[in-house]
Amino acid sequence: MGIYEELQERGLIAQVTDEAEIRELVNSGKAIFYIGFDPTAGSLHVGHFMTLVLMKRLQQAGNRPIALVGGGTGMIGDPSGRSDLRKVLTIEDIDHNVECFKKQMSRFIEFGEGKAMLVNNADWIRGLNYIELLRDVGACFSVNKMLTAECYKQRMERGLSFLEFNYMIMQAYDFYHLHQTYGVNMQFGGDDQWSNMLAGTELIRKKTGKDAYALTITLLLNSEGNKMGKTASGAVWLDANKTSPFEFFQYWRNVNDADVIKCLKLLTFISIEQIKEMEKWDNSRINELKELLAFELTKMVHGEQEANKAKEAAKALFSGQGNDENMPTTELDNVPNEGELLLNLLVQAGLTTSKGEGRRLVEQGGLSVNGEKVSDPNLVISKDSLLEGIKVKKGKKV
């Protein structure tokens, strides 16, 4: 089985432009492909995770990845999948985020001479002359055709700024520039990027007469239809300072039963043959599969030592086994002699965003302290108890 067939077997491929040509390039290790990353935060998140794993798979098969960070296009904002105008970041914010990205990407792909590259489109976009761009690139685009793209249609009703309207042209220009500069012959991305990616292949053909290819991967959805990496409290980050290894482990440990095998296929390097055998397992072993998934992905992002700590902490918290020294903790300063209101503690520990949220949590029976359910929202925890340390559980999973 070639790498292209493996991607198909794992359910990764959503759409391709020229399947026979893409299959040949990828299987022979001749693909020089790029994937774009929008630097809107100081960390990559789980939504980027599948993309990073894909880059690793393809590099291991001999293909060359180029990670493109949108330091230029990030100043415009991609309208795809959005209902409102994206916040415009400063150059300083974007440049800081770019530096953070490379460090995290290095856990997945190998950078170096003849290996993976990280490029920033700020290097060629920020210095573009507007008139020259319109004459050289704008003439290749039909406004009528652009307006039929799904990413624009869903914004037209609410209002689409001219700034955002230019995003497709900028992304297409990226593909063209990378093709001319580094010989890039393929672009990969999420299924929501299809229109932008096609624009790039068409621009290259019009400008050079050569073919370039596009392939989109399936965006992983859970059973409720929410995008991967979203929780009630926000995004799941790859930066340990934003989402701890334990929280990362728990996110995957708590995926829906129906999604476990899908996640194992899409995101792990467990062989497809092994996963097919796991599909035959009895439903009584579902937690075993979830723990395997969580461990493998935490190991990939945070290392084996942190993955083991997270696994032990989960056992201590939720099954009464294992070592609880690795569970997440919050240390408090200046606790009043009369103790502290539990609702204040929840906010300080980051378990709730407000006392009102904590009050509702207590009223719904979703909070326990040291194994006992809390029914009084005005409960005060004594200073002696806090000096000794308390264990707070929010719902069944946090």
mmCIF file of C-alpha atoms in Angstrom:
data_model
loop_
_atom_site.group_PDB
_atom_site.id
_atom_site.type_symbol
_atom_site.label_atom_id
_atom_site.label_comp_id
_atom_site.label_asym_id
_atom_site.label_seq_id
_atom_site.Cartn_x
_atom_site.Cartn_y
_atom_site.Cartn_z
ATOM 1 C CA MET A 1 0.000 0.000 0.000
ATOM 2 C CA GLY A 2 1.407 3.411 -1.007
ATOM 3 C CA ILE A 3 1.064 6.467 1.208
ATOM 4 C CA TYR A 4 -1.773 7.808 -0.966
ATOM 5 C CA GLU A 5 -3.739 4.575 -0.537
ATOM 6 C CA GLU A 6 -3.056 4.702 3.197
ATOM 7 C CA LEU A 7 -4.451 8.237 3.392
ATOM 8 C CA GLN A 8 -7.559 6.973 1.619
ATOM 9 C CA GLU A 9 -7.814 3.953 3.911
ATOM 10 C CA ARG A 10 -7.608 6.190 6.956
ATOM 11 C CA GLY A 11 -10.381 8.422 5.612
ATOM 12 C CA LEU A 12 -8.234 11.528 5.287
ATOM 13 C CA ILE A 13 -8.822 12.561 1.695
ATOM 14 C CA ALA A 14 -11.879 14.677 0.928
ATOM 15 C CA GLN A 15 -11.303 16.213 -2.533
ATOM 16 C CA VAL A 16 -8.516 16.175 -5.123
ATOM 17 C CA THR A 17 -8.013 17.982 -8.414
ATOM 18 C CA ASP A 18 -6.142 15.339 -10.449
ATOM 19 C CA GLU A 19 -6.122 12.016 -8.625
ATOM 20 C CA ALA A 20 -3.837 9.999 -10.917
ATOM 21 C CA GLU A 21 -1.149 12.699 -10.932
ATOM 22 C CA ILE A 22 -1.419 13.305 -7.176
ATOM 23 C CA ARG A 23 -1.226 9.584 -6.446
ATOM 24 C CA GLU A 24 1.943 9.266 -8.546
ATOM 25 C CA LEU A 25 3.661 12.279 -6.982
ATOM 26 C CA VAL A 26 2.827 11.359 -3.392
ATOM 27 C CA ASN A 27 3.636 7.646 -3.691
ATOM 28 C CA SER A 28 6.959 8.340 -5.419
ATOM 29 C CA GLY A 29 7.992 10.913 -2.802
ATOM 30 C CA LYS A 30 8.116 13.704 -5.388
ATOM 31 C CA ALA A 31 5.486 15.974 -3.875
ATOM 32 C CA ILE A 32 6.742 19.346 -2.660
ATOM 33 C CA PHE A 33 3.636 20.415 -0.837
ATOM 34 C CA TYR A 34 2.616 23.293 1.342
ATOM 35 C CA ILE A 35 -0.002 23.794 4.012
ATOM 36 C CA GLY A 36 -0.949 27.225 5.337
ATOM 37 C CA PHE A 37 -1.298 28.218 8.985
ATOM 38 C CA ASP A 38 -3.117 31.377 10.041
ATOM 39 C CA PRO A 39 -1.109 32.994 12.898
ATOM 40 C CA THR A 40 -4.062 34.418 14.817
ATOM 41 C CA ALA A 41 -2.907 33.067 18.210
ATOM 42 C CA GLY A 42 0.337 32.323 20.030
ATOM 43 C CA SER A 43 -0.199 28.577 19.779
ATOM 44 C CA LEU A 44 -1.401 25.968 17.333
ATOM 45 C CA HIS A 45 -4.549 24.179 18.462
ATOM 46 C CA VAL A 46 -6.137 20.793 17.989
ATOM 47 C CA GLY A 47 -7.769 22.017 14.791
ATOM 48 C CA HIS A 48 -4.246 22.100 13.304
ATOM 49 C CA PHE A 49 -3.379 18.699 14.718
ATOM 50 C CA MET A 50 -4.583 16.567 11.827
ATOM 51 C CA THR A 51 -2.714 18.801 9.400
ATOM 52 C CA LEU A 52 0.546 18.367 11.323
ATOM 53 C CA VAL A 53 0.088 14.597 11.469
ATOM 54 C CA LEU A 54 -0.546 14.568 7.708
ATOM 55 C CA MET A 55 2.673 16.501 7.100
ATOM 56 C CA LYS A 56 4.571 13.984 9.207
ATOM 57 C CA ARG A 57 3.096 11.025 7.319
ATOM 58 C CA LEU A 58 3.995 12.533 3.950
ATOM 59 C CA GLN A 59 7.514 13.499 5.024
ATOM 60 C CA GLN A 60 8.150 9.963 6.261
ATOM 61 C CA ALA A 61 7.157 8.768 2.773
ATOM 62 C CA GLY A 62 9.864 10.958 1.196
ATOM 63 C CA ASN A 63 7.818 14.030 0.300
ATOM 64 C CA ARG A 64 8.915 17.544 1.248
ATOM 65 C CA PRO A 65 6.643 19.699 3.430
ATOM 66 C CA ILE A 66 6.613 23.475 3.450
ATOM 67 C CA ALA A 67 4.767 25.067 6.347
ATOM 68 C CA LEU A 68 3.513 28.463 5.254
ATOM 69 C CA VAL A 69 2.674 30.866 8.051
ATOM 70 C CA GLY A 70 0.407 33.694 6.983
ATOM 71 C CA GLY A 71 2.245 36.690 8.379
ATOM 72 C CA GLY A 72 0.959 38.662 5.397
ATOM 73 C CA THR A 73 -2.470 37.150 4.765
ATOM 74 C CA GLY A 74 -3.052 37.145 8.526
ATOM 75 C CA MET A 75 -3.331 40.911 8.255
ATOM 76 C CA ILE A 76 -6.386 40.413 6.015
ATOM 77 C CA GLY A 77 -8.194 37.422 7.523
ATOM 78 C CA ASP A 78 -9.758 34.428 5.805
ATOM 79 C CA PRO A 79 -13.571 34.707 5.525
ATOM 80 C CA SER A 80 -13.942 30.911 5.100
ATOM 81 C CA GLY A 81 -16.253 29.473 7.742
ATOM 82 C CA ARG A 82 -16.762 32.823 9.448
ATOM 83 C CA SER A 83 -19.881 34.929 9.925
ATOM 84 C CA ASP A 84 -18.121 38.144 10.983
ATOM 85 C CA LEU A 85 -14.999 40.181 10.323
ATOM 86 C CA ARG A 86 -11.845 38.710 11.827
ATOM 87 C CA LYS A 87 -9.869 40.893 14.232
ATOM 88 C CA VAL A 88 -6.920 42.439 12.400
ATOM 89 C CA LEU A 89 -3.652 41.710 14.223
ATOM 90 C CA THR A 90 -0.597 43.945 14.455
ATOM 91 C CA ILE A 91 2.648 43.006 12.721
ATOM 92 C CA GLU A 92 4.238 42.473 16.146
ATOM 93 C CA ASP A 93 1.487 40.067 17.228
ATOM 94 C CA ILE A 94 1.766 38.059 14.020
ATOM 95 C CA ASP A 95 5.574 37.846 14.136
ATOM 96 C CA HIS A 96 5.438 36.605 17.734
ATOM 97 C CA ASN A 97 2.888 33.939 16.823
ATOM 98 C CA VAL A 98 5.026 32.767 13.900
ATOM 99 C CA GLU A 99 7.949 32.083 16.252
ATOM 100 C CA CYS A 100 5.693 30.065 18.556
ATOM 101 C CA PHE A 101 4.396 27.981 15.645
ATOM 102 C CA LYS A 102 7.795 26.780 14.458
ATOM 103 C CA LYS A 103 8.701 25.456 17.890
ATOM 104 C CA GLN A 104 5.491 23.410 18.043
ATOM 105 C CA MET A 105 5.736 22.211 14.443
ATOM 106 C CA SER A 106 9.205 20.819 15.131
ATOM 107 C CA ARG A 107 7.611 18.077 17.218
ATOM 108 C CA PHE A 108 5.967 16.736 14.065
ATOM 109 C CA ILE A 109 8.129 17.526 11.062
ATOM 110 C CA GLU A 110 11.886 17.700 10.597
ATOM 111 C CA PHE A 111 13.248 21.038 9.416
ATOM 112 C CA GLY A 112 16.616 21.435 7.743
ATOM 113 C CA GLU A 113 18.514 21.429 4.462
ATOM 114 C CA GLY A 114 16.522 19.429 1.913
ATOM 115 C CA LYS A 115 13.869 18.680 4.529
ATOM 116 C CA ALA A 116 10.883 20.683 5.753
ATOM 117 C CA MET A 117 10.851 24.456 5.482
ATOM 118 C CA LEU A 118 8.963 27.141 7.365
ATOM 119 C CA VAL A 119 8.239 30.227 5.271
ATOM 120 C CA ASN A 120 6.323 33.373 6.089
ATOM 121 C CA ASN A 121 4.299 35.014 3.334
ATOM 122 C CA ALA A 122 4.944 38.370 4.966
ATOM 123 C CA ASP A 123 8.298 38.193 3.166
ATOM 124 C CA TRP A 124 6.628 38.683 -0.222
ATOM 125 C CA ILE A 125 3.130 39.988 0.499
ATOM 126 C CA ARG A 126 3.864 42.946 2.771
ATOM 127 C CA GLY A 127 6.083 44.503 0.115
ATOM 128 C CA LEU A 128 3.719 44.034 -2.834
ATOM 129 C CA ASN A 129 2.897 47.027 -4.994
ATOM 130 C CA TYR A 130 -0.877 47.275 -5.285
ATOM 131 C CA ILE A 131 -0.965 48.432 -8.900
ATOM 132 C CA GLU A 132 1.503 45.772 -10.012
ATOM 133 C CA LEU A 133 -0.483 43.078 -8.203
ATOM 134 C CA LEU A 134 -3.726 44.154 -9.865
ATOM 135 C CA ARG A 135 -2.125 44.104 -13.301
ATOM 136 C CA ASP A 136 -0.136 40.895 -12.835
ATOM 137 C CA VAL A 137 -2.525 38.752 -10.767
ATOM 138 C CA GLY A 138 -5.895 40.485 -10.561
ATOM 139 C CA ALA A 139 -6.374 40.173 -14.328
ATOM 140 C CA CYS A 140 -6.404 36.356 -13.932
ATOM 141 C CA PHE A 141 -9.513 36.367 -11.714
ATOM 142 C CA SER A 142 -13.192 36.646 -12.602
ATOM 143 C CA VAL A 143 -15.253 38.457 -9.960
ATOM 144 C CA ASN A 144 -18.361 36.581 -11.109
ATOM 145 C CA LYS A 145 -16.618 33.262 -10.543
ATOM 146 C CA MET A 146 -15.169 34.327 -7.181
ATOM 147 C CA LEU A 147 -18.615 35.229 -5.891
ATOM 148 C CA THR A 148 -19.824 31.675 -6.521
ATOM 149 C CA ALA A 149 -17.261 30.338 -4.002
ATOM 150 C CA GLU A 150 -18.878 28.952 -0.859
ATOM 151 C CA CYS A 151 -16.577 30.951 1.419
ATOM 152 C CA TYR A 152 -17.991 34.184 -0.045
ATOM 153 C CA LYS A 153 -21.624 33.151 -0.532
ATOM 154 C CA GLN A 154 -22.147 32.505 3.176
ATOM 155 C CA ARG A 155 -20.837 35.975 4.007
ATOM 156 C CA MET A 156 -22.690 37.977 1.376
ATOM 157 C CA GLU A 157 -25.904 38.154 3.399
ATOM 158 C CA ARG A 158 -24.157 39.615 6.466
ATOM 159 C CA GLY A 159 -21.680 41.727 4.552
ATOM 160 C CA LEU A 160 -18.312 40.916 3.010
ATOM 161 C CA SER A 161 -15.584 43.543 3.249
ATOM 162 C CA PHE A 162 -13.382 44.285 0.265
ATOM 163 C CA LEU A 163 -10.430 43.495 2.543
ATOM 164 C CA GLU A 164 -11.629 39.913 2.990
ATOM 165 C CA PHE A 165 -12.639 39.629 -0.653
ATOM 166 C CA ASN A 166 -8.942 39.881 -1.513
ATOM 167 C CA TYR A 167 -8.018 36.853 0.601
ATOM 168 C CA MET A 168 -8.550 34.338 -2.208
ATOM 169 C CA ILE A 169 -6.246 36.305 -4.499
ATOM 170 C CA MET A 170 -3.590 36.475 -1.797
ATOM 171 C CA GLN A 171 -3.746 32.732 -1.104
ATOM 172 C CA ALA A 172 -3.576 31.977 -4.823
ATOM 173 C CA TYR A 173 -0.572 34.278 -5.106
ATOM 174 C CA ASP A 174 1.113 32.335 -2.265
ATOM 175 C CA PHE A 175 0.789 29.092 -4.231
ATOM 176 C CA TYR A 176 2.152 30.792 -7.355
ATOM 177 C CA HIS A 177 5.091 32.336 -5.471
ATOM 178 C CA LEU A 178 5.993 29.036 -3.769
ATOM 179 C CA HIS A 179 5.715 27.227 -7.099
ATOM 180 C CA GLN A 180 8.107 29.678 -8.736
ATOM 181 C CA THR A 181 10.509 29.918 -5.789
ATOM 182 C CA TYR A 182 10.663 26.404 -4.331
ATOM 183 C CA GLY A 183 9.079 24.221 -7.000
ATOM 184 C CA VAL A 184 5.979 23.562 -4.888
ATOM 185 C CA ASN A 185 3.608 21.389 -6.903
ATOM 186 C CA MET A 186 0.839 20.652 -4.440
ATOM 187 C CA GLN A 187 -1.252 22.364 -1.780
ATOM 188 C CA PHE A 188 -2.987 20.546 1.079
ATOM 189 C CA GLY A 189 -5.610 21.999 3.376
ATOM 190 C CA GLY A 190 -8.930 21.595 5.109
ATOM 191 C CA ASP A 191 -12.057 20.940 3.104
ATOM 192 C CA ASP A 192 -13.234 24.511 3.771
ATOM 193 C CA GLN A 193 -10.267 25.822 1.724
ATOM 194 C CA TRP A 194 -11.253 24.175 -1.558
ATOM 195 C CA SER A 195 -12.226 27.372 -3.404
ATOM 196 C CA ASN A 196 -9.066 29.195 -2.359
ATOM 197 C CA MET A 197 -6.903 26.241 -3.352
ATOM 198 C CA LEU A 198 -8.501 25.896 -6.793
ATOM 199 C CA ALA A 199 -7.800 29.581 -7.365
ATOM 200 C CA GLY A 200 -4.116 28.851 -6.780
ATOM 201 C CA THR A 201 -3.961 25.957 -9.235
ATOM 202 C CA GLU A 202 -5.705 28.052 -11.892
ATOM 203 C CA LEU A 203 -3.383 31.013 -11.365
ATOM 204 C CA ILE A 204 -0.304 28.804 -11.810
ATOM 205 C CA ARG A 205 -1.697 27.290 -15.011
ATOM 206 C CA LYS A 206 -2.533 30.707 -16.441
ATOM 207 C CA LYS A 207 0.813 32.241 -15.526
ATOM 208 C CA THR A 208 3.160 29.322 -16.277
ATOM 209 C CA GLY A 209 1.256 26.807 -18.384
ATOM 210 C CA LYS A 210 2.221 24.137 -15.849
ATOM 211 C CA ASP A 211 0.017 21.985 -13.648
ATOM 212 C CA ALA A 212 -0.176 22.232 -9.874
ATOM 213 C CA TYR A 213 -2.469 20.191 -7.684
ATOM 214 C CA ALA A 214 -4.711 20.570 -4.662
ATOM 215 C CA LEU A 215 -5.887 18.024 -2.117
ATOM 216 C CA THR A 216 -8.171 18.657 0.832
ATOM 217 C CA ILE A 217 -8.420 16.522 3.924
ATOM 218 C CA THR A 218 -11.526 15.702 5.882
ATOM 219 C CA LEU A 219 -12.109 18.040 8.799
ATOM 220 C CA LEU A 220 -12.709 15.799 11.780
ATOM 221 C CA LEU A 221 -16.115 16.295 13.360
ATOM 222 C CA ASN A 222 -17.411 14.703 16.496
ATOM 223 C CA SER A 223 -20.836 13.087 16.830
ATOM 224 C CA GLU A 224 -22.506 16.367 17.767
ATOM 225 C CA GLY A 225 -21.119 18.053 14.672
ATOM 226 C CA ASN A 226 -18.762 20.418 16.514
ATOM 227 C CA LYS A 227 -15.366 21.047 15.001
ATOM 228 C CA MET A 228 -12.472 19.179 16.471
ATOM 229 C CA GLY A 229 -10.718 20.869 19.353
ATOM 230 C CA LYS A 230 -13.659 22.850 20.718
ATOM 231 C CA THR A 231 -14.801 22.432 24.307
ATOM 232 C CA ALA A 232 -17.239 24.260 26.512
ATOM 233 C CA SER A 233 -14.369 26.400 27.834
ATOM 234 C CA GLY A 234 -12.746 27.165 24.472
ATOM 235 C CA ALA A 235 -10.070 25.728 22.217
ATOM 236 C CA VAL A 236 -7.658 22.909 23.025
ATOM 237 C CA TRP A 237 -4.151 24.234 22.450
ATOM 238 C CA LEU A 238 -0.894 22.417 21.699
ATOM 239 C CA ASP A 239 0.973 24.781 24.019
ATOM 240 C CA ALA A 240 1.266 23.205 27.479
ATOM 241 C CA ASN A 241 0.903 26.650 29.073
ATOM 242 C CA LYS A 242 -2.508 27.107 27.462
ATOM 243 C CA THR A 243 -3.789 23.514 27.680
ATOM 244 C CA SER A 244 -1.930 21.295 30.136
ATOM 245 C CA PRO A 245 -0.853 17.786 29.085
ATOM 246 C CA PHE A 246 -3.488 16.421 31.489
ATOM 247 C CA GLU A 247 -6.254 18.534 29.948
ATOM 248 C CA PHE A 248 -5.065 17.506 26.487
ATOM 249 C CA PHE A 249 -5.140 13.846 27.530
ATOM 250 C CA GLN A 250 -8.607 14.241 29.014
ATOM 251 C CA TYR A 251 -9.967 15.871 25.871
ATOM 252 C CA TRP A 252 -9.106 12.776 23.846
ATOM 253 C CA ARG A 253 -10.017 10.392 26.675
ATOM 254 C CA ASN A 254 -13.531 11.850 26.564
ATOM 255 C CA VAL A 255 -14.255 11.789 22.818
ATOM 256 C CA ASN A 256 -17.556 10.245 21.858
ATOM 257 C CA ASP A 257 -17.612 6.469 21.583
ATOM 258 C CA ALA A 258 -18.601 6.695 17.911
ATOM 259 C CA ASP A 259 -15.493 8.780 17.088
ATOM 260 C CA VAL A 260 -12.737 6.730 18.737
ATOM 261 C CA ILE A 261 -11.886 4.464 15.787
ATOM 262 C CA LYS A 262 -12.114 7.418 13.392
ATOM 263 C CA CYS A 263 -9.647 9.375 15.535
ATOM 264 C CA LEU A 264 -7.272 6.421 15.744
ATOM 265 C CA LYS A 265 -7.251 6.175 11.953
ATOM 266 C CA LEU A 266 -6.901 9.881 11.265
ATOM 267 C CA LEU A 267 -4.492 10.939 13.975
ATOM 268 C CA THR A 268 -2.305 8.079 15.209
ATOM 269 C CA PHE A 269 0.506 6.095 13.616
ATOM 270 C CA ILE A 270 -0.928 2.794 14.775
ATOM 271 C CA SER A 271 -1.077 0.609 11.678
ATOM 272 C CA ILE A 272 -4.357 0.413 9.828
ATOM 273 C CA GLU A 273 -4.264 -3.383 10.243
ATOM 274 C CA GLN A 274 -4.096 -3.058 14.038
ATOM 275 C CA ILE A 275 -6.923 -0.540 14.066
ATOM 276 C CA LYS A 276 -9.093 -2.845 11.972
ATOM 277 C CA GLU A 277 -8.554 -5.528 14.584
ATOM 278 C CA MET A 278 -9.561 -3.058 17.302
ATOM 279 C CA GLU A 279 -12.787 -2.363 15.416
ATOM 280 C CA LYS A 280 -13.758 -5.940 16.231
ATOM 281 C CA TRP A 281 -13.353 -5.412 19.974
ATOM 282 C CA ASP A 282 -16.403 -5.706 22.183
ATOM 283 C CA ASN A 283 -18.010 -2.448 23.366
ATOM 284 C CA SER A 284 -16.887 -3.279 26.887
ATOM 285 C CA ARG A 285 -13.343 -2.316 25.799
ATOM 286 C CA ILE A 286 -14.262 1.185 24.597
ATOM 287 C CA ASN A 287 -12.459 2.850 27.532
ATOM 288 C CA GLU A 288 -9.332 0.896 26.685
ATOM 289 C CA LEU A 289 -9.465 2.339 23.158
ATOM 290 C CA LYS A 290 -10.041 5.849 24.469
ATOM 291 C CA GLU A 291 -7.086 5.607 26.831
ATOM 292 C CA LEU A 292 -4.890 4.347 23.990
ATOM 293 C CA LEU A 293 -5.976 7.252 21.784
ATOM 294 C CA ALA A 294 -5.370 9.821 24.519
ATOM 295 C CA PHE A 295 -1.956 8.385 25.402
ATOM 296 C CA GLU A 296 -0.712 8.198 21.794
ATOM 297 C CA LEU A 297 -1.726 11.772 20.969
ATOM 298 C CA THR A 298 -0.456 13.256 24.245
ATOM 299 C CA LYS A 299 2.867 11.473 23.692
ATOM 300 C CA MET A 300 3.083 12.957 20.199
ATOM 301 C CA VAL A 301 2.485 16.528 21.386
ATOM 302 C CA HIS A 302 4.030 16.594 24.884
ATOM 303 C CA GLY A 303 6.362 13.594 25.014
ATOM 304 C CA GLU A 304 6.071 10.153 26.603
ATOM 305 C CA GLN A 305 6.903 11.303 30.131
ATOM 306 C CA GLU A 306 4.076 13.854 30.205
ATOM 307 C CA ALA A 307 1.716 11.335 28.598
ATOM 308 C CA ASN A 308 2.460 8.845 31.380
ATOM 309 C CA LYS A 309 1.902 11.514 34.048
ATOM 310 C CA ALA A 310 -1.440 12.466 32.505
ATOM 311 C CA LYS A 311 -2.483 8.812 32.345
ATOM 312 C CA GLU A 312 -1.607 8.294 36.019
ATOM 313 C CA ALA A 313 -3.437 11.464 37.050
ATOM 314 C CA ALA A 314 -6.556 10.357 35.172
ATOM 315 C CA LYS A 315 -6.501 6.986 36.906
ATOM 316 C CA ALA A 316 -6.137 8.664 40.300
ATOM 317 C CA LEU A 317 -8.988 11.078 39.671
ATOM 318 C CA PHE A 318 -11.517 8.908 37.937
ATOM 319 C CA SER A 319 -10.871 5.300 38.904
ATOM 320 C CA GLY A 320 -9.253 5.602 42.328
ATOM 321 C CA GLN A 321 -6.043 4.060 41.003
ATOM 322 C CA GLY A 322 -2.680 5.537 40.107
ATOM 323 C CA ASN A 323 -0.664 8.409 41.551
ATOM 324 C CA ASP A 324 -2.582 11.629 42.183
ATOM 325 C CA GLU A 325 0.566 13.774 42.440
ATOM 326 C CA ASN A 326 0.271 14.445 38.714
ATOM 327 C CA MET A 327 -3.253 15.844 38.778
ATOM 328 C CA PRO A 328 -3.662 19.543 37.895
ATOM 329 C CA THR A 329 -3.262 21.877 40.877
ATOM 330 C CA THR A 330 -3.750 25.536 41.692
ATOM 331 C CA GLU A 331 -1.798 27.202 44.503
ATOM 332 C CA LEU A 332 -3.394 30.111 46.351
ATOM 333 C CA ASP A 333 -1.782 33.053 48.165
ATOM 334 C CA ASN A 334 -3.145 35.130 51.043
ATOM 335 C CA VAL A 335 -6.105 32.985 52.042
ATOM 336 C CA PRO A 336 -8.233 34.832 54.661
ATOM 337 C CA ASN A 337 -8.233 33.401 58.185
ATOM 338 C CA GLU A 338 -11.996 32.895 57.948
ATOM 339 C CA GLY A 339 -11.553 30.757 54.823
ATOM 340 C CA GLU A 340 -12.616 31.371 51.239
ATOM 341 C CA LEU A 341 -15.928 31.141 49.400
ATOM 342 C CA LEU A 342 -15.927 28.054 47.192
ATOM 343 C CA LEU A 343 -17.265 30.081 44.251
ATOM 344 C CA ASN A 344 -14.196 32.343 44.467
ATOM 345 C CA LEU A 345 -11.921 29.298 44.514
ATOM 346 C CA LEU A 346 -13.531 27.921 41.352
ATOM 347 C CA VAL A 347 -12.734 31.133 39.484
ATOM 348 C CA GLN A 348 -9.162 31.282 40.829
ATOM 349 C CA ALA A 349 -8.564 27.670 39.748
ATOM 350 C CA GLY A 350 -9.983 28.324 36.287
ATOM 351 C CA LEU A 351 -12.788 25.795 36.734
ATOM 352 C CA THR A 352 -15.384 28.497 36.075
ATOM 353 C CA THR A 353 -15.191 31.919 34.486
ATOM 354 C CA SER A 354 -17.457 33.590 37.043
ATOM 355 C CA LYS A 355 -19.136 33.060 40.396
ATOM 356 C CA GLY A 356 -22.481 32.968 38.595
ATOM 357 C CA GLU A 357 -21.331 30.010 36.521
ATOM 358 C CA GLY A 358 -20.111 28.309 39.703
ATOM 359 C CA ARG A 359 -23.445 28.902 41.435
ATOM 360 C CA ARG A 360 -25.321 27.286 38.551
ATOM 361 C CA LEU A 361 -22.896 24.382 38.611
ATOM 362 C CA VAL A 362 -23.600 23.761 42.313
ATOM 363 C CA GLU A 363 -27.364 24.127 41.859
ATOM 364 C CA GLN A 364 -27.254 21.515 39.065
ATOM 365 C CA GLY A 365 -25.374 19.065 41.284
ATOM 366 C CA GLY A 366 -22.247 19.173 39.167
ATOM 367 C CA LEU A 367 -19.594 19.882 41.789
ATOM 368 C CA SER A 368 -17.920 17.848 44.528
ATOM 369 C CA VAL A 369 -15.205 18.600 47.070
ATOM 370 C CA ASN A 370 -13.114 15.737 48.422
ATOM 371 C CA GLY A 371 -15.590 13.256 46.996
ATOM 372 C CA GLU A 372 -18.717 14.849 48.505
ATOM 373 C CA LYS A 373 -21.305 16.596 46.342
ATOM 374 C CA VAL A 374 -21.745 20.286 47.158
ATOM 375 C CA SER A 375 -25.330 21.554 47.552
ATOM 376 C CA ASP A 376 -24.715 24.966 49.169
ATOM 377 C CA PRO A 377 -23.461 27.649 46.723
ATOM 378 C CA ASN A 378 -22.403 29.777 49.713
ATOM 379 C CA LEU A 379 -20.085 27.098 51.085
ATOM 380 C CA VAL A 380 -16.889 28.477 52.631
ATOM 381 C CA ILE A 381 -13.770 26.307 52.653
ATOM 382 C CA SER A 382 -11.779 26.755 55.874
ATOM 383 C CA LYS A 383 -8.178 27.935 55.817
ATOM 384 C CA ASP A 384 -7.068 24.699 57.509
ATOM 385 C CA SER A 385 -8.706 22.648 54.748
ATOM 386 C CA LEU A 386 -6.986 24.725 52.083
ATOM 387 C CA LEU A 387 -3.601 24.398 53.800
ATOM 388 C CA GLU A 388 -4.082 20.639 53.723
ATOM 389 C CA GLY A 389 -5.345 20.754 50.133
ATOM 390 C CA ILE A 390 -8.756 19.962 48.645
ATOM 391 C CA LYS A 391 -9.744 17.993 45.567
ATOM 392 C CA VAL A 392 -12.477 19.604 43.457
ATOM 393 C CA LYS A 393 -14.283 17.738 40.691
ATOM 394 C CA LYS A 394 -16.431 19.497 38.090
ATOM 395 C CA GLY A 395 -18.890 17.105 36.505
ATOM 396 C CA LYS A 396 -17.546 13.650 35.679
ATOM 397 C CA LYS A 397 -14.568 14.703 33.583
ATOM 398 C CA VAL A 398 -12.801 17.774 35.018
#
